[in-house]
């Protein structure tokens, strides 16, 4: 009995879906209601590197160009359909363990917090302040340790009362201490033992501007009673009239201060002395001092040889300039004017940002000066700095420079004008504007 429908009868070799007694496998039979679209022939293409999809959009590049339903079973792109593209740092859950960075849909990264610039600026500023303080403090103690506080003003007796402002007695000595034989020869200082005063000035620092008063070394003064600086013995005054520099030569700084106070009535608050060697080293440390010399002069004794006009003086030339007196018409009075002019220029050109903030100039300059500077026991670095800046202000603004008023001579000694000296001291003690004119 035939179990196929009538229309399906016939040779079994033509049947579909039934076995065959033939030893050959039964071929596929085309079904009339199914038509298979012929597979288009694609030209062979060379293997290409798979394109990286956008972050978070994983796909298989075999399903492109309209063949999503007919992948080529013979093509392997090497693309892992389970891989998620994006920035690194993903966790085990496939989404990433950090914050999102960028604009991708699924790109998670282990992000770092944005830098806190305000905090960094504060830390940098604090570090800078600490460094500046450390350098300033160390510099202070270094400089303070170099000061030679050798003059004891407590030994000066019968002192006048203090007035307003601060009075410094500034002394330039011809001390050769610490100088080699070659330096003495080069600077023409000679080799005399001991030391004498080569210049003396009173610097008043007050609210009405600084006033610098030169005391000629040949000034005629009286040596008063005093207590010996070394012996402690009291010497009674006899009314002796001597040149002012003789007081220093007789018993040093203490007797000089006592003599100045006695003959002027002005209280001296601080004493500052510098020798030849230190003076020249300071000038060389700052690279020289520019000075305008109005008239040419030459002096064999000091070694001065200057042309007129602006020029920069080194240490050797500067020392010759402030020591010269025999080649000048006014001798010692003209010399004191040159000394005032030079010291004001030296202070003005030293107290500049280029020197103060430059350690390669600041420390050599301070070291050169402090090595030979002699001050009183109560002198502080603060007071010394005030003196330096007051010296700078002498030639500018309300500053005044002058010689002690002179009324005549006794022999070769210069006699002070007592009336003018009294008026000058009153103005200084009251910290008033100085109107007295000197020589």
XYZ file of C-alpha atoms in Angstrom, residues 118-424:
307
model
C 44.479 77.018 45.707
C 45.969 74.544 48.158
C 49.148 74.251 46.110
C 49.579 78.044 45.980
C 49.101 78.272 49.747
C 51.686 75.546 50.351
C 54.131 77.226 47.935
C 53.705 80.605 49.613
C 54.161 79.049 53.054
C 57.326 77.291 51.901
C 58.701 80.543 50.482
C 57.986 82.404 53.733
C 59.710 79.693 55.763
C 62.785 79.780 53.492
C 62.994 83.589 53.602
C 62.676 83.593 57.391
C 65.327 80.892 57.751
C 67.764 82.773 55.492
C 67.039 86.099 57.217
C 67.517 84.682 60.696
C 70.728 82.881 59.778
C 72.046 86.029 58.059
C 71.201 88.115 61.125
C 73.121 85.857 63.503
C 76.012 85.569 61.048
C 76.302 89.361 60.717
C 75.746 89.936 64.436
C 78.589 87.560 65.267
C 80.967 89.597 63.072
C 80.371 92.915 64.829
C 83.304 93.955 67.000
C 81.615 95.573 69.996
C 84.786 96.926 71.598
C 83.872 100.481 72.651
C 82.337 100.854 76.117
C 80.483 104.167 76.294
C 79.591 103.491 79.926
C 83.161 104.575 80.737
C 82.429 108.075 79.431
C 81.700 110.397 82.363
C 79.655 113.573 82.815
C 77.604 113.039 79.683
C 75.026 115.536 78.382
C 71.351 114.543 78.273
C 69.999 112.757 75.259
C 67.845 114.688 72.810
C 65.409 113.574 70.127
C 66.695 111.416 67.319
C 69.870 109.326 67.251
C 73.437 110.617 67.030
C 76.257 108.493 65.578
C 79.931 109.385 65.808
C 81.489 107.910 62.645
C 85.259 107.631 62.607
C 87.574 106.665 59.791
C 90.877 105.498 61.246
C 94.206 104.858 59.594
C 94.382 101.415 61.179
C 96.406 98.951 59.137
C 95.193 95.958 61.110
C 94.829 92.845 58.954
C 96.604 94.412 55.967
C 99.512 92.672 54.275
C 102.728 94.461 53.351
C 101.631 94.395 49.703
C 98.281 96.007 50.551
C 99.934 98.728 52.605
C 102.208 99.529 49.680
C 99.403 99.469 47.117
C 97.089 101.648 49.238
C 99.937 103.978 50.295
C 99.030 103.726 53.977
C 102.555 103.440 55.323
C 103.433 101.090 58.177
C 103.043 103.288 61.252
C 102.117 101.435 64.423
C 98.847 102.116 66.230
C 96.037 104.113 64.671
C 94.879 107.682 64.349
C 91.646 109.279 63.184
C 91.645 110.346 59.586
C 88.057 111.600 59.540
C 85.308 112.238 62.124
C 81.622 112.928 61.506
C 78.405 113.242 63.498
C 75.357 111.756 61.788
C 72.020 112.821 63.264
C 69.055 110.663 62.255
C 65.723 112.307 63.097
C 62.222 113.054 61.869
C 63.371 116.114 59.916
C 65.816 114.223 57.775
C 69.424 113.165 58.394
C 72.191 115.674 59.044
C 75.859 114.885 58.501
C 78.388 117.180 60.218
C 82.092 116.804 59.593
C 84.510 117.523 62.444
C 87.859 118.593 60.953
C 90.732 116.667 62.516
C 92.559 119.948 63.050
C 89.714 121.412 65.123
C 90.904 123.212 68.266
C 89.263 121.536 71.301
C 89.738 121.222 75.072
C 90.529 117.863 76.645
C 88.183 117.528 79.683
C 88.520 115.309 82.749
C 88.044 111.634 81.864
C 88.443 108.082 83.114
C 91.126 106.033 81.387
C 89.615 103.313 79.208
C 92.241 100.766 80.259
C 93.436 101.927 83.680
C 90.087 103.101 85.024
C 91.942 106.030 86.580
C 90.339 109.479 86.483
C 92.339 112.277 84.890
C 91.405 115.839 85.789
C 90.971 118.353 83.052
C 93.612 121.072 82.849
C 92.172 123.126 80.001
C 94.611 121.721 77.482
C 93.890 122.842 73.923
C 94.746 120.256 71.298
C 93.707 119.121 67.852
C 90.660 116.873 67.925
C 92.458 113.831 66.553
C 94.873 113.999 69.513
C 92.094 112.874 71.858
C 91.755 109.595 69.956
C 95.515 109.111 69.872
C 95.742 109.704 73.644
C 93.126 107.261 74.936
C 91.101 105.891 72.047
C 87.376 106.028 71.236
C 86.122 106.634 74.786
C 88.170 109.829 75.218
C 87.204 110.969 71.706
C 83.501 110.626 72.553
C 84.044 112.413 75.862
C 85.861 115.277 74.099
C 83.203 115.685 71.391
C 80.372 115.689 73.946
C 82.190 118.184 76.193
C 82.953 120.658 73.393
C 79.552 120.421 71.652
C 77.055 119.536 74.396
C 75.583 116.865 72.085
C 74.934 113.354 73.408
C 76.517 110.589 71.280
C 74.332 107.465 71.158
C 76.530 105.161 69.064
C 80.119 104.896 67.897
C 81.210 103.408 64.526
C 84.786 103.084 63.277
C 86.216 101.594 60.089
C 89.828 101.212 59.020
C 91.606 101.644 55.696
C 91.443 98.008 54.667
C 87.712 97.572 55.330
C 86.858 100.780 53.502
C 88.630 99.676 50.305
C 87.140 96.166 50.450
C 83.577 97.484 50.717
C 84.056 99.572 47.581
C 85.512 96.649 45.640
C 82.740 94.315 46.856
C 80.003 96.461 45.284
C 81.955 96.901 42.070
C 83.163 100.454 42.643
C 81.508 103.804 43.330
C 80.518 106.233 40.605
C 81.471 109.811 41.415
C 81.418 113.120 39.591
C 84.679 114.977 40.262
C 84.291 118.655 39.319
C 88.001 119.482 39.051
C 91.071 117.360 38.353
C 93.662 116.954 41.114
C 96.752 114.935 41.901
C 98.436 114.122 45.223
C 101.614 112.076 45.588
C 101.126 111.350 49.296
C 97.693 109.763 48.951
C 98.242 108.455 45.428
C 95.320 110.454 44.038
C 95.338 111.178 40.306
C 91.886 112.137 39.027
C 90.549 113.815 35.943
C 87.384 115.904 36.013
C 84.053 114.257 35.197
C 82.053 111.159 36.068
C 84.077 108.040 36.786
C 83.910 104.807 38.769
C 86.427 104.524 41.599
C 87.705 101.190 42.871
C 88.817 100.583 46.462
C 92.337 101.918 46.003
C 91.167 105.063 44.202
C 88.386 105.682 46.725
C 90.786 105.587 49.645
C 93.082 108.045 47.859
C 90.129 110.332 47.168
C 88.937 110.592 50.793
C 92.463 110.964 52.212
C 93.717 113.737 49.928
C 94.078 117.186 51.511
C 97.417 118.681 50.429
C 96.306 119.001 46.807
C 93.088 120.823 47.773
C 92.844 124.623 48.227
C 90.918 124.352 51.515
C 93.097 121.513 52.847
C 91.260 119.682 55.650
C 87.958 121.523 55.118
C 87.876 120.498 51.459
C 88.832 116.979 52.390
C 85.867 116.668 54.767
C 83.554 117.784 51.968
C 84.977 115.081 49.688
C 84.515 112.517 52.434
C 80.862 113.471 52.894
C 80.247 113.334 49.166
C 81.876 109.962 48.803
C 80.183 108.310 51.810
C 76.757 109.479 50.635
C 77.458 108.044 47.152
C 78.737 104.794 48.642
C 75.626 104.341 50.792
C 73.295 105.292 47.929
C 74.850 102.819 45.502
C 75.059 100.027 48.075
C 71.489 100.202 49.396
C 69.937 99.101 46.101
C 67.825 96.017 45.229
C 70.670 94.827 43.016
C 72.896 94.515 46.103
C 70.394 93.676 48.848
C 68.626 90.778 47.074
C 71.738 89.488 45.328
C 73.574 87.171 47.751
C 76.690 87.221 45.550
C 77.026 90.964 46.260
C 75.292 91.297 49.618
C 77.403 88.828 51.606
C 80.809 89.964 50.282
C 79.824 93.592 50.952
C 78.601 92.870 54.471
C 81.572 90.635 55.169
C 84.074 93.263 53.979
C 82.560 95.946 56.176
C 81.822 93.900 59.266
C 85.284 92.355 59.365
C 86.904 95.736 60.125
C 83.980 97.588 61.715
C 84.329 98.542 65.404
C 81.205 99.673 67.272
C 80.013 100.342 70.805
C 78.722 97.543 73.023
C 75.092 98.658 72.713
C 75.087 98.782 68.911
C 72.526 96.466 67.299
C 72.287 95.468 63.651
C 69.017 97.374 63.493
C 70.709 100.590 64.681
C 73.582 100.011 62.275
C 71.145 99.541 59.386
C 69.338 102.762 60.330
C 72.657 104.591 60.266
C 73.437 103.218 56.826
C 70.104 104.282 55.326
C 70.328 107.682 57.039
C 73.701 108.127 55.361
C 72.062 107.322 52.040
C 69.431 110.000 52.629
C 71.952 112.760 53.338
C 72.154 113.849 49.710
C 68.457 113.480 48.922
C 65.183 114.887 50.167
C 65.524 116.635 53.521
C 69.122 115.556 54.098
C 71.820 118.078 55.065
C 75.605 117.885 54.996
C 77.943 120.493 56.408
C 81.196 121.209 58.226
C 81.238 122.355 61.812
C 80.969 126.185 61.757
C 84.428 127.781 61.958
C 85.159 131.283 63.263
C 88.936 131.405 62.699
C 92.231 129.739 63.539
C 94.709 129.486 66.372
C 98.056 128.606 64.890
C 97.212 125.724 62.546
C 94.105 124.752 64.548
C 90.567 125.563 63.408
C 88.404 127.350 65.984
C 84.689 126.536 66.098
C 82.078 129.291 66.075
C 80.620 128.763 69.560
C 77.382 130.672 68.941
C 76.583 128.719 65.802
C 77.599 125.431 67.410
C 75.213 126.095 70.287
C 72.349 126.864 67.879
C 73.142 123.783 65.801
